[in-house]
PDB file of N, CA and C in Angstrom:
ATOM      1  N   MET A   1      87.476  66.881 110.435  1.00 89.00           N
ATOM      2  CA  MET A   1      87.900  67.992 109.618  1.00 89.00           C
ATOM      3  C   MET A   1      89.331  68.317 109.903  1.00 89.00           C
ATOM      4  N   SER A   2      90.065  68.484 108.911  1.00 94.00           N
ATOM      5  CA  SER A   2      91.504  68.849 109.042  1.00 94.00           C
ATOM      6  C   SER A   2      91.722  70.295 109.542  1.00 94.00           C
ATOM      7  N   GLY A   3      92.850  70.619 110.040  1.00 92.00           N
ATOM      8  CA  GLY A   3      93.170  72.038 110.361  1.00 92.00           C
ATOM      9  C   GLY A   3      93.005  73.021 109.092  1.00 92.00           C
ATOM     10  N   LEU A   4      93.448  72.515 107.971  1.00 91.00           N
ATOM     11  CA  LEU A   4      93.350  73.347 106.807  1.00 91.00           C
ATOM     12  C   LEU A   4      91.867  73.510 106.455  1.00 91.00           C
ATOM     13  N   GLU A   5      91.147  72.457 106.522  1.00 92.00           N
ATOM     14  CA  GLU A   5      89.718  72.686 106.197  1.00 92.00           C
ATOM     15  C   GLU A   5      89.057  73.660 107.191  1.00 92.00           C
ATOM     16  N   ALA A   6      89.316  73.479 108.463  1.00 91.00           N
ATOM     17  CA  ALA A   6      88.746  74.424 109.441  1.00 91.00           C
ATOM     18  C   ALA A   6      89.149  75.872 109.098  1.00 91.00           C
ATOM     19  N   ALA A   7      90.476  76.143 108.760  1.00 91.00           N
ATOM     20  CA  ALA A   7      90.998  77.435 108.382  1.00 91.00           C
ATOM     21  C   ALA A   7      90.197  77.944 107.165  1.00 91.00           C
ATOM     22  N   LEU A   8      90.075  77.188 106.119  1.00 92.00           N
ATOM     23  CA  LEU A   8      89.368  77.559 105.011  1.00 92.00           C
ATOM     24  C   LEU A   8      87.894  77.881 105.207  1.00 92.00           C
ATOM     25  N   ASP A   9      87.321  77.230 106.144  1.00 89.00           N
ATOM     26  CA  ASP A   9      85.886  77.572 106.484  1.00 89.00           C
ATOM     27  C   ASP A   9      85.768  78.984 107.091  1.00 89.00           C
ATOM     28  N   VAL A  10      86.860  79.507 107.619  1.00 91.00           N
ATOM     29  CA  VAL A  10      86.867  80.818 108.176  1.00 91.00           C
ATOM     30  C   VAL A  10      87.304  81.820 107.189  1.00 91.00           C
ATOM     31  N   VAL A  11      88.378  81.629 106.542  1.00 92.00           N
ATOM     32  CA  VAL A  11      89.035  82.660 105.668  1.00 92.00           C
ATOM     33  C   VAL A  11      89.120  82.256 104.250  1.00 92.00           C
ATOM     34  N   GLY A  12      88.449  81.190 103.795  1.00 90.00           N
ATOM     35  CA  GLY A  12      88.514  80.725 102.459  1.00 90.00           C
ATOM     36  C   GLY A  12      87.674  81.505 101.449  1.00 90.00           C
ATOM     37  N   ALA A  13      86.646  82.143 101.904  1.00 92.00           N
ATOM     38  CA  ALA A  13      85.843  82.863 101.088  1.00 92.00           C
ATOM     39  C   ALA A  13      86.561  84.027 100.376  1.00 92.00           C
ATOM     40  N   ARG A  14      86.130  84.281  99.046  1.00 92.00           N
ATOM     41  CA  ARG A  14      86.740  85.405  98.461  1.00 92.00           C
ATOM     42  C   ARG A  14      86.611  86.774  99.264  1.00 92.00           C
ATOM     43  N   TRP A  15      87.582  87.499  99.182  1.00 96.00           N
ATOM     44  CA  TRP A  15      87.821  88.737  99.897  1.00 96.00           C
ATOM     45  C   TRP A  15      88.144  88.655 101.419  1.00 96.00           C
ATOM     46  N   ALA A  16      87.949  87.470 101.988  1.00 97.00           N
ATOM     47  CA  ALA A  16      88.223  87.347 103.546  1.00 97.00           C
ATOM     48  C   ALA A  16      89.725  87.662 103.806  1.00 97.00           C
ATOM     49  N   LEU A  17      90.669  87.045 103.212  1.00 96.00           N
ATOM     50  CA  LEU A  17      91.992  87.313 103.578  1.00 96.00           C
ATOM     51  C   LEU A  17      92.413  88.691 103.177  1.00 96.00           C
ATOM     52  N   LEU A  18      91.869  89.246 102.134  1.00 96.00           N
ATOM     53  CA  LEU A  18      92.162  90.693 101.855  1.00 96.00           C
ATOM     54  C   LEU A  18      91.644  91.552 102.811  1.00 96.00           C
ATOM     55  N   ILE A  19      90.491  91.377 103.405  1.00 98.00           N
ATOM     56  CA  ILE A  19      90.054  92.144 104.497  1.00 98.00           C
ATOM     57  C   ILE A  19      90.912  92.101 105.704  1.00 98.00           C
ATOM     58  N   VAL A  20      91.330  90.903 106.078  1.00 98.00           N
ATOM     59  CA  VAL A  20      92.236  90.632 107.207  1.00 98.00           C
ATOM     60  C   VAL A  20      93.529  91.411 106.917  1.00 98.00           C
ATOM     61  N   GLU A  21      94.031  91.257 105.776  1.00 97.00           N
ATOM     62  CA  GLU A  21      95.381  91.888 105.389  1.00 97.00           C
ATOM     63  C   GLU A  21      95.216  93.456 105.621  1.00 97.00           C
ATOM     64  N   ARG A  22      94.104  94.049 105.224  1.00 97.00           N
ATOM     65  CA  ARG A  22      93.930  95.535 105.407  1.00 97.00           C
ATOM     66  C   ARG A  22      93.907  95.832 106.907  1.00 97.00           C
ATOM     67  N   LEU A  23      93.381  95.011 107.725  1.00 98.00           N
ATOM     68  CA  LEU A  23      93.233  95.298 109.115  1.00 98.00           C
ATOM     69  C   LEU A  23      94.471  95.029 109.817  1.00 98.00           C
ATOM     70  N   LEU A  24      95.467  94.446 109.282  1.00 97.00           N
ATOM     71  CA  LEU A  24      96.758  94.229 110.000  1.00 97.00           C
ATOM     72  C   LEU A  24      97.437  95.492 110.252  1.00 97.00           C
ATOM     73  N   ASP A  25      97.141  96.580 109.578  1.00 95.00           N
ATOM     74  CA  ASP A  25      97.749  97.876 109.844  1.00 95.00           C
ATOM     75  C   ASP A  25      96.947  98.616 110.947  1.00 95.00           C
ATOM     76  N   GLY A  26      95.856  98.046 111.457  1.00 96.00           N
ATOM     77  CA  GLY A  26      95.009  98.789 112.471  1.00 96.00           C
ATOM     78  C   GLY A  26      93.608  98.836 112.024  1.00 96.00           C
ATOM     79  N   PRO A  27      92.701  99.396 112.910  1.00 96.00           N
ATOM     80  CA  PRO A  27      91.254  99.488 112.697  1.00 96.00           C
ATOM     81  C   PRO A  27      91.050 100.221 111.391  1.00 96.00           C
ATOM     82  N   GLN A  28      90.003  99.784 110.673  1.00 96.00           N
ATOM     83  CA  GLN A  28      89.588 100.529 109.470  1.00 96.00           C
ATOM     84  C   GLN A  28      88.030 100.770 109.453  1.00 96.00           C
ATOM     85  N   ARG A  29      87.664 101.871 108.917  1.00 95.00           N
ATOM     86  CA  ARG A  29      86.217 102.108 108.798  1.00 95.00           C
ATOM     87  C   ARG A  29      85.731 101.355 107.618  1.00 95.00           C
ATOM     88  N   TYR A  30      84.400 101.028 107.612  1.00 94.00           N
ATOM     89  CA  TYR A  30      83.688 100.319 106.638  1.00 94.00           C
ATOM     90  C   TYR A  30      83.998 100.890 105.244  1.00 94.00           C
ATOM     91  N   GLY A  31      83.772 102.217 105.145  1.00 93.00           N
ATOM     92  CA  GLY A  31      83.881 102.883 103.790  1.00 93.00           C
ATOM     93  C   GLY A  31      85.242 102.898 103.284  1.00 93.00           C
ATOM     94  N   ASP A  32      86.288 102.929 104.161  1.00 95.00           N
ATOM     95  CA  ASP A  32      87.685 102.919 103.788  1.00 95.00           C
ATOM     96  C   ASP A  32      88.041 101.478 103.208  1.00 95.00           C
ATOM     97  N   LEU A  33      87.517 100.409 103.922  1.00 96.00           N
ATOM     98  CA  LEU A  33      87.732  99.061 103.470  1.00 96.00           C
ATOM     99  C   LEU A  33      87.080  98.824 102.088  1.00 96.00           C
ATOM    100  N   GLN A  34      85.820  99.376 101.970  1.00 96.00           N
ATOM    101  CA  GLN A  34      85.145  99.233 100.565  1.00 96.00           C
ATOM    102  C   GLN A  34      85.982  99.913  99.533  1.00 96.00           C
ATOM    103  N   ARG A  35      86.440 101.131  99.778  1.00 96.00           N
ATOM    104  CA  ARG A  35      87.236 101.933  98.746  1.00 96.00           C
ATOM    105  C   ARG A  35      88.530 101.207  98.498  1.00 96.00           C
ATOM    106  N   ASP A  36      89.198 100.885  99.493  1.00 95.00           N
ATOM    107  CA  ASP A  36      90.565 100.332  99.271  1.00 95.00           C
ATOM    108  C   ASP A  36      90.518  98.933  98.545  1.00 95.00           C
ATOM    109  N   LEU A  37      89.556  98.101  98.862  1.00 96.00           N
ATOM    110  CA  LEU A  37      89.452  96.826  98.233  1.00 96.00           C
ATOM    111  C   LEU A  37      88.753  96.851  96.939  1.00 96.00           C
ATOM    112  N   GLY A  38      87.889  97.792  96.726  1.00 95.00           N
ATOM    113  CA  GLY A  38      87.025  97.805  95.528  1.00 95.00           C
ATOM    114  C   GLY A  38      86.012  96.656  95.433  1.00 95.00           C
ATOM    115  N   VAL A  39      85.548  96.356  96.662  1.00 95.00           N
ATOM    116  CA  VAL A  39      84.512  95.253  96.746  1.00 95.00           C
ATOM    117  C   VAL A  39      83.104  95.858  96.904  1.00 95.00           C
ATOM    118  N   GLY A  40      82.079  95.241  96.448  1.00 95.00           N
ATOM    119  CA  GLY A  40      80.677  95.723  96.518  1.00 95.00           C
ATOM    120  C   GLY A  40      80.309  95.668  97.986  1.00 95.00           C
ATOM    121  N   THR A  41      79.397  96.516  98.332  1.00 95.00           N
ATOM    122  CA  THR A  41      78.952  96.716  99.737  1.00 95.00           C
ATOM    123  C   THR A  41      78.270  95.509 100.190  1.00 95.00           C
ATOM    124  N   ALA A  42      77.558  94.851  99.405  1.00 96.00           N
ATOM    125  CA  ALA A  42      76.824  93.611  99.879  1.00 96.00           C
ATOM    126  C   ALA A  42      77.755  92.473 100.294  1.00 96.00           C
ATOM    127  N   ILE A  43      78.806  92.237  99.410  1.00 96.00           N
ATOM    128  CA  ILE A  43      79.803  91.278  99.659  1.00 96.00           C
ATOM    129  C   ILE A  43      80.631  91.640 100.875  1.00 96.00           C
ATOM    130  N   LEU A  44      81.038  92.863 100.948  1.00 97.00           N
ATOM    131  CA  LEU A  44      81.838  93.334 102.142  1.00 97.00           C
ATOM    132  C   LEU A  44      81.029  93.100 103.439  1.00 97.00           C
ATOM    133  N   ALA A  45      79.806  93.454 103.421  1.00 96.00           N
ATOM    134  CA  ALA A  45      78.995  93.351 104.638  1.00 96.00           C
ATOM    135  C   ALA A  45      78.886  91.868 105.140  1.00 96.00           C
ATOM    136  N   VAL A  46      78.723  91.011 104.101  1.00 97.00           N
ATOM    137  CA  VAL A  46      78.705  89.496 104.437  1.00 97.00           C
ATOM    138  C   VAL A  46      79.981  89.060 104.950  1.00 97.00           C
ATOM    139  N   ARG A  47      81.089  89.371 104.337  1.00 97.00           N
ATOM    140  CA  ARG A  47      82.353  88.887 104.699  1.00 97.00           C
ATOM    141  C   ARG A  47      82.760  89.508 106.044  1.00 97.00           C
ATOM    142  N   LEU A  48      82.409  90.685 106.423  1.00 97.00           N
ATOM    143  CA  LEU A  48      82.703  91.198 107.693  1.00 97.00           C
ATOM    144  C   LEU A  48      81.938  90.495 108.748  1.00 97.00           C
ATOM    145  N   ARG A  49      80.680  90.299 108.448  1.00 97.00           N
ATOM    146  CA  ARG A  49      79.772  89.577 109.409  1.00 97.00           C
ATOM    147  C   ARG A  49      80.310  88.159 109.691  1.00 97.00           C
ATOM    148  N   GLU A  50      80.816  87.445 108.594  1.00 97.00           N
ATOM    149  CA  GLU A  50      81.316  86.079 108.779  1.00 97.00           C
ATOM    150  C   GLU A  50      82.533  86.098 109.631  1.00 97.00           C
ATOM    151  N   LEU A  51      83.401  87.039 109.300  1.00 98.00           N
ATOM    152  CA  LEU A  51      84.768  87.126 110.077  1.00 98.00           C
ATOM    153  C   LEU A  51      84.493  87.513 111.496  1.00 98.00           C
ATOM    154  N   GLU A  52      83.493  88.319 111.802  1.00 97.00           N
ATOM    155  CA  GLU A  52      83.152  88.737 113.151  1.00 97.00           C
ATOM    156  C   GLU A  52      82.550  87.490 113.827  1.00 97.00           C
ATOM    157  N   GLU A  53      81.713  86.773 113.267  1.00 97.00           N
ATOM    158  CA  GLU A  53      81.079  85.551 113.876  1.00 97.00           C
ATOM    159  C   GLU A  53      82.134  84.500 114.138  1.00 97.00           C
ATOM    160  N   ALA A  54      83.176  84.413 113.399  1.00 97.00           N
ATOM    161  CA  ALA A  54      84.314  83.487 113.526  1.00 97.00           C
ATOM    162  C   ALA A  54      85.319  83.977 114.545  1.00 97.00           C
ATOM    163  N   GLY A  55      85.108  85.223 115.054  1.00 97.00           N
ATOM    164  CA  GLY A  55      85.999  85.662 116.064  1.00 97.00           C
ATOM    165  C   GLY A  55      87.356  86.215 115.514  1.00 97.00           C
ATOM    166  N   VAL A  56      87.372  86.621 114.215  1.00 98.00           N
ATOM    167  CA  VAL A  56      88.527  87.024 113.604  1.00 98.00           C
ATOM    168  C   VAL A  56      88.713  88.544 113.743  1.00 98.00           C
ATOM    169  N   LEU A  57      87.543  89.255 113.733  1.00 98.00           N
ATOM    170  CA  LEU A  57      87.543  90.707 113.862  1.00 98.00           C
ATOM    171  C   LEU A  57      86.414  91.128 114.736  1.00 98.00           C
ATOM    172  N   VAL A  58      86.457  92.325 115.294  1.00 98.00           N
ATOM    173  CA  VAL A  58      85.419  92.956 116.047  1.00 98.00           C
ATOM    174  C   VAL A  58      84.944  94.259 115.381  1.00 98.00           C
ATOM    175  N   ARG A  59      83.711  94.642 115.628  1.00 95.00           N
ATOM    176  CA  ARG A  59      83.140  95.929 115.204  1.00 95.00           C
ATOM    177  C   ARG A  59      83.318  96.856 116.238  1.00 95.00           C
ATOM    178  N   LEU A  60      83.832  98.136 115.941  1.00 94.00           N
ATOM    179  CA  LEU A  60      84.079  99.155 116.823  1.00 94.00           C
ATOM    180  C   LEU A  60      83.039 100.318 116.507  1.00 94.00           C
ATOM    181  N   PRO A  61      82.249 100.716 117.442  1.00 88.00           N
ATOM    182  CA  PRO A  61      81.297 101.838 117.108  1.00 88.00           C
ATOM    183  C   PRO A  61      82.011 103.157 117.103  1.00 88.00           C
ATOM    184  N   LEU A  62      81.740 103.988 116.202  1.00 86.00           N
ATOM    185  CA  LEU A  62      82.392 105.336 116.110  1.00 86.00           C
ATOM    186  C   LEU A  62      81.309 106.391 116.146  1.00 86.00           C
ATOM    187  N   LYS A  63      81.685 107.560 116.192  1.00 85.00           N
ATOM    188  CA  LYS A  63      80.694 108.733 116.246  1.00 85.00           C
ATOM    189  C   LYS A  63      79.905 108.777 114.926  1.00 85.00           C
ATOM    190  N   HIS A  64      78.733 109.445 114.953  1.00 85.00           N
ATOM    191  CA  HIS A  64      77.948 109.637 113.757  1.00 85.00           C
ATOM    192  C   HIS A  64      77.457 108.407 113.142  1.00 85.00           C
ATOM    193  N   ASN A  65      77.154 107.352 113.900  1.00 81.00           N
ATOM    194  CA  ASN A  65      76.577 106.088 113.471  1.00 81.00           C
ATOM    195  C   ASN A  65      77.450 105.401 112.443  1.00 81.00           C
ATOM    196  N   THR A  66      78.736 105.552 112.531  1.00 83.00           N
ATOM    197  CA  THR A  66      79.728 104.797 111.695  1.00 83.00           C
ATOM    198  C   THR A  66      80.353 103.753 112.545  1.00 83.00           C
ATOM    199  N   ARG A  67      81.040 102.821 111.764  1.00 88.00           N
ATOM    200  CA  ARG A  67      81.722 101.721 112.561  1.00 88.00           C
ATOM    201  C   ARG A  67      83.065 101.454 111.862  1.00 88.00           C
ATOM    202  N   ALA A  68      83.899 100.921 112.677  1.00 95.00           N
ATOM    203  CA  ALA A  68      85.245 100.491 112.115  1.00 95.00           C
ATOM    204  C   ALA A  68      85.409  98.948 112.606  1.00 95.00           C
ATOM    205  N   TYR A  69      86.400  98.388 111.982  1.00 98.00           N
ATOM    206  CA  TYR A  69      86.698  97.020 112.302  1.00 98.00           C
ATOM    207  C   TYR A  69      88.059  96.760 112.635  1.00 98.00           C
ATOM    208  N   ALA A  70      88.326  95.899 113.614  1.00 98.00           N
ATOM    209  CA  ALA A  70      89.707  95.670 114.020  1.00 98.00           C
ATOM    210  C   ALA A  70      89.831  94.103 114.311  1.00 98.00           C
ATOM    211  N   LEU A  71      91.031  93.692 114.200  1.00 98.00           N
ATOM    212  CA  LEU A  71      91.412  92.257 114.345  1.00 98.00           C
ATOM    213  C   LEU A  71      91.422  91.886 115.835  1.00 98.00           C
ATOM    214  N   THR A  72      90.947  90.693 116.142  1.00 98.00           N
ATOM    215  CA  THR A  72      91.045  90.086 117.450  1.00 98.00           C
ATOM    216  C   THR A  72      92.466  89.426 117.516  1.00 98.00           C
ATOM    217  N   PRO A  73      92.936  88.902 118.614  1.00 98.00           N
ATOM    218  CA  PRO A  73      94.093  88.089 118.608  1.00 98.00           C
ATOM    219  C   PRO A  73      93.997  86.876 117.672  1.00 98.00           C
ATOM    220  N   ARG A  74      92.812  86.361 117.467  1.00 97.00           N
ATOM    221  CA  ARG A  74      92.666  85.193 116.480  1.00 97.00           C
ATOM    222  C   ARG A  74      92.862  85.773 115.091  1.00 97.00           C
ATOM    223  N   GLY A  75      92.436  86.987 114.762  1.00 98.00           N
ATOM    224  CA  GLY A  75      92.649  87.511 113.437  1.00 98.00           C
ATOM    225  C   GLY A  75      94.154  87.911 113.285  1.00 98.00           C
ATOM    226  N   GLU A  76      94.738  88.499 114.325  1.00 97.00           N
ATOM    227  CA  GLU A  76      96.125  88.839 114.249  1.00 97.00           C
ATOM    228  C   GLU A  76      97.021  87.690 114.045  1.00 97.00           C
ATOM    229  N   ALA A  77      96.653  86.485 114.538  1.00 97.00           N
ATOM    230  CA  ALA A  77      97.410  85.257 114.399  1.00 97.00           C
ATOM    231  C   ALA A  77      97.515  84.868 112.870  1.00 97.00           C
ATOM    232  N   LEU A  78      96.762  85.486 111.994  1.00 97.00           N
ATOM    233  CA  LEU A  78      96.822  85.251 110.536  1.00 97.00           C
ATOM    234  C   LEU A  78      97.989  85.965 109.847  1.00 97.00           C
ATOM    235  N   ARG A  79      98.654  86.884 110.660  1.00 97.00           N
ATOM    236  CA  ARG A  79      99.650  87.633 110.039  1.00 97.00           C
ATOM    237  C   ARG A  79     100.767  86.860 109.259  1.00 97.00           C
ATOM    238  N   GLU A  80     101.344  85.969 109.970  1.00 96.00           N
ATOM    239  CA  GLU A  80     102.371  85.162 109.309  1.00 96.00           C
ATOM    240  C   GLU A  80     101.908  84.405 108.028  1.00 96.00           C
ATOM    241  N   THR A  81     100.673  83.925 108.102  1.00 95.00           N
ATOM    242  CA  THR A  81     100.084  83.264 106.923  1.00 95.00           C
ATOM    243  C   THR A  81     100.001  84.240 105.799  1.00 95.00           C
ATOM    244  N   ILE A  82      99.433  85.399 106.076  1.00 95.00           N
ATOM    245  CA  ILE A  82      99.271  86.413 104.993  1.00 95.00           C
ATOM    246  C   ILE A  82     100.630  86.838 104.441  1.00 95.00           C
ATOM    247  N   VAL A  83     101.558  86.993 105.239  1.00 95.00           N
ATOM    248  CA  VAL A  83     102.911  87.470 104.764  1.00 95.00           C
ATOM    249  C   VAL A  83     103.486  86.435 103.926  1.00 95.00           C
ATOM    250  N   ALA A  84     103.311  85.196 104.329  1.00 94.00           N
ATOM    251  CA  ALA A  84     103.827  84.002 103.507  1.00 94.00           C
ATOM    252  C   ALA A  84     103.109  83.921 102.179  1.00 94.00           C
ATOM    253  N   LEU A  85     101.806  84.111 102.193  1.00 93.00           N
ATOM    254  CA  LEU A  85     101.034  84.029 100.946  1.00 93.00           C
ATOM    255  C   LEU A  85     101.442  85.242 100.001  1.00 93.00           C
ATOM    256  N   GLU A  86     101.741  86.410 100.611  1.00 92.00           N
ATOM    257  CA  GLU A  86     102.149  87.594  99.816  1.00 92.00           C
ATOM    258  C   GLU A  86     103.463  87.218  99.115  1.00 92.00           C
ATOM    259  N   ARG A  87     104.377  86.680  99.894  1.00 92.00           N
ATOM    260  CA  ARG A  87     105.703  86.399  99.328  1.00 92.00           C
ATOM    261  C   ARG A  87     105.631  85.283  98.249  1.00 92.00           C
ATOM    262  N   TRP A  88     104.766  84.288  98.475  1.00 90.00           N
ATOM    263  CA  TRP A  88     104.587  83.192  97.550  1.00 90.00           C
ATOM    264  C   TRP A  88     103.969  83.846  96.280  1.00 90.00           C
ATOM    265  N   GLY A  89     103.010  84.545  96.360  1.00 89.00           N
ATOM    266  CA  GLY A  89     102.373  85.213  95.175  1.00 89.00           C
ATOM    267  C   GLY A  89     103.376  86.173  94.475  1.00 89.00           C
ATOM    268  N   ALA A  90     104.069  86.922  95.155  1.00 89.00           N
ATOM    269  CA  ALA A  90     104.994  87.905  94.509  1.00 89.00           C
ATOM    270  C   ALA A  90     106.035  87.219  93.738  1.00 89.00           C
ATOM    271  N   ALA A  91     106.528  86.060  94.319  1.00 88.00           N
ATOM    272  CA  ALA A  91     107.543  85.298  93.691  1.00 88.00           C
ATOM    273  C   ALA A  91     107.175  84.651  92.390  1.00 88.00           C
ATOM    274  N   ARG A  92     105.836  84.411  92.209  1.00 85.00           N
ATOM    275  CA  ARG A  92     105.342  83.645  91.141  1.00 85.00           C
ATOM    276  C   ARG A  92     104.504  84.476  90.194  1.00 85.00           C
ATOM    277  N   ALA A  93     104.166  85.589  90.451  1.00 78.00           N
ATOM    278  CA  ALA A  93     103.200  86.366  89.657  1.00 78.00           C
ATOM    279  C   ALA A  93     104.065  87.214  88.672  1.00 78.00           C
ATOM    280  N   PRO A  94     103.627  87.368  87.413  1.00 75.00           N
ATOM    281  CA  PRO A  94     104.249  88.320  86.441  1.00 75.00           C
ATOM    282  C   PRO A  94     104.304  89.726  87.027  1.00 75.00           C
ATOM    283  N   ASP A  95     105.266  90.487  86.656  1.00 67.00           N
ATOM    284  CA  ASP A  95     105.411  91.789  87.263  1.00 67.00           C
ATOM    285  C   ASP A  95     104.203  92.727  87.038  1.00 67.00           C
ATOM    286  N   HIS A  96     103.476  92.476  85.934  1.00 59.00           N
ATOM    287  CA  HIS A  96     102.169  93.359  85.784  1.00 59.00           C
ATOM    288  C   HIS A  96     101.040  93.028  86.719  1.00 59.00           C
ATOM    289  N   VAL A  97     101.064  91.864  87.343  1.00 60.00           N
ATOM    290  CA  VAL A  97     100.110  91.399  88.200  1.00 60.00           C
ATOM    291  C   VAL A  97     100.303  91.835  89.665  1.00 60.00           C
ATOM    292  N   ILE A  98     101.534  92.202  90.069  1.00 56.00           N
ATOM    293  CA  ILE A  98     101.805  92.509  91.499  1.00 56.00           C
ATOM    294  C   ILE A  98     101.184  93.778  91.861  1.00 56.00           C
ATOM    295  N   SER A  99     100.381  93.785  93.062  1.00 59.00           N
ATOM    296  CA  SER A  99      99.824  94.884  93.535  1.00 59.00           C
ATOM    297  C   SER A  99     100.758  96.066  93.728  1.00 59.00           C
ATOM    298  N   PRO A 100     100.276  97.285  93.450  1.00 52.00           N
ATOM    299  CA  PRO A 100     101.082  98.515  93.719  1.00 52.00           C
ATOM    300  C   PRO A 100     101.349  98.665  95.254  1.00 52.00           C
ATOM    301  N   ARG A 101     100.566  98.011  96.068  1.00 54.00           N
ATOM    302  CA  ARG A 101     100.691  98.199  97.489  1.00 54.00           C
ATOM    303  C   ARG A 101     101.976  97.553  98.020  1.00 54.00           C
ATOM    304  N   SER A 102     102.596  96.599  97.275  1.00 49.00           N
ATOM    305  CA  SER A 102     103.719  95.910  97.712  1.00 49.00           C
ATOM    306  C   SER A 102     104.873  95.742  96.755  1.00 49.00           C
ATOM    307  N   PRO A 103     105.312  96.864  96.036  1.00 42.00           N
ATOM    308  CA  PRO A 103     106.201  96.571  94.958  1.00 42.00           C
ATOM    309  C   PRO A 103     107.639  96.156  95.487  1.00 42.00           C
ATOM    310  N   ASP A 104     108.012  96.504  96.744  1.00 45.00           N
ATOM    311  CA  ASP A 104     109.307  95.974  97.283  1.00 45.00           C
ATOM    312  C   ASP A 104     109.284  94.601  97.599  1.00 45.00           C
ATOM    313  N   SER A 105     108.172  94.032  97.922  1.00 42.00           N
ATOM    314  CA  SER A 105     107.984  92.638  98.214  1.00 42.00           C
ATOM    315  C   SER A 105     108.330  91.790  96.944  1.00 42.00           C
ATOM    316  N   ALA A 106     107.926  92.287  95.861  1.00 38.00           N
ATOM    317  CA  ALA A 106     108.133  91.572  94.591  1.00 38.00           C
ATOM    318  C   ALA A 106     109.529  91.579  94.200  1.00 38.00           C
ATOM    319  N   ARG A 107     110.323  92.644  94.438  1.00 38.00           N
ATOM    320  CA  ARG A 107     111.770  92.763  94.098  1.00 38.00           C
ATOM    321  C   ARG A 107     112.501  91.968  94.985  1.00 38.00           C
ATOM    322  N   GLN A 108     112.280  91.897  96.333  1.00 43.00           N
ATOM    323  CA  GLN A 108     112.943  91.197  97.338  1.00 43.00           C
ATOM    324  C   GLN A 108     112.896  89.673  97.123  1.00 43.00           C
ATOM    325  N   ASN A 109     111.743  89.168  96.713  1.00 40.00           N
ATOM    326  CA  ASN A 109     111.461  87.792  96.634  1.00 40.00           C
ATOM    327  C   ASN A 109     111.486  87.281  95.266  1.00 40.00           C
ATOM    328  N   GLY A 110     111.599  88.041  94.198  1.00 40.00           N
ATOM    329  CA  GLY A 110     111.620  87.627  92.831  1.00 40.00           C
ATOM    330  C   GLY A 110     112.886  87.266  92.304  1.00 40.00           C
TER     331      GLY A 110
END
């Protein structure tokens, strides 16, 4: 298995890199991830479990039976890859497709 195949086994599923990208800013609660990403709860639960099993993130217990998720060093190592993918996408996507989360990125790289 190549390095790329191994990486895609971990983060190649839909939503996986978007989850990691949200966690680059720090730990996030489950409900916040669901709301920010607009992903269904069943899919989010599966992706979080997969990323946790792969050592990309950890679950943090909070008060009142809630939980948050944070990146491990292995997950944090994806930062450069995600930044590169954001730049690549922003440089090639039509203006109406760019996420409102990163308007400056599109202008700097377009």
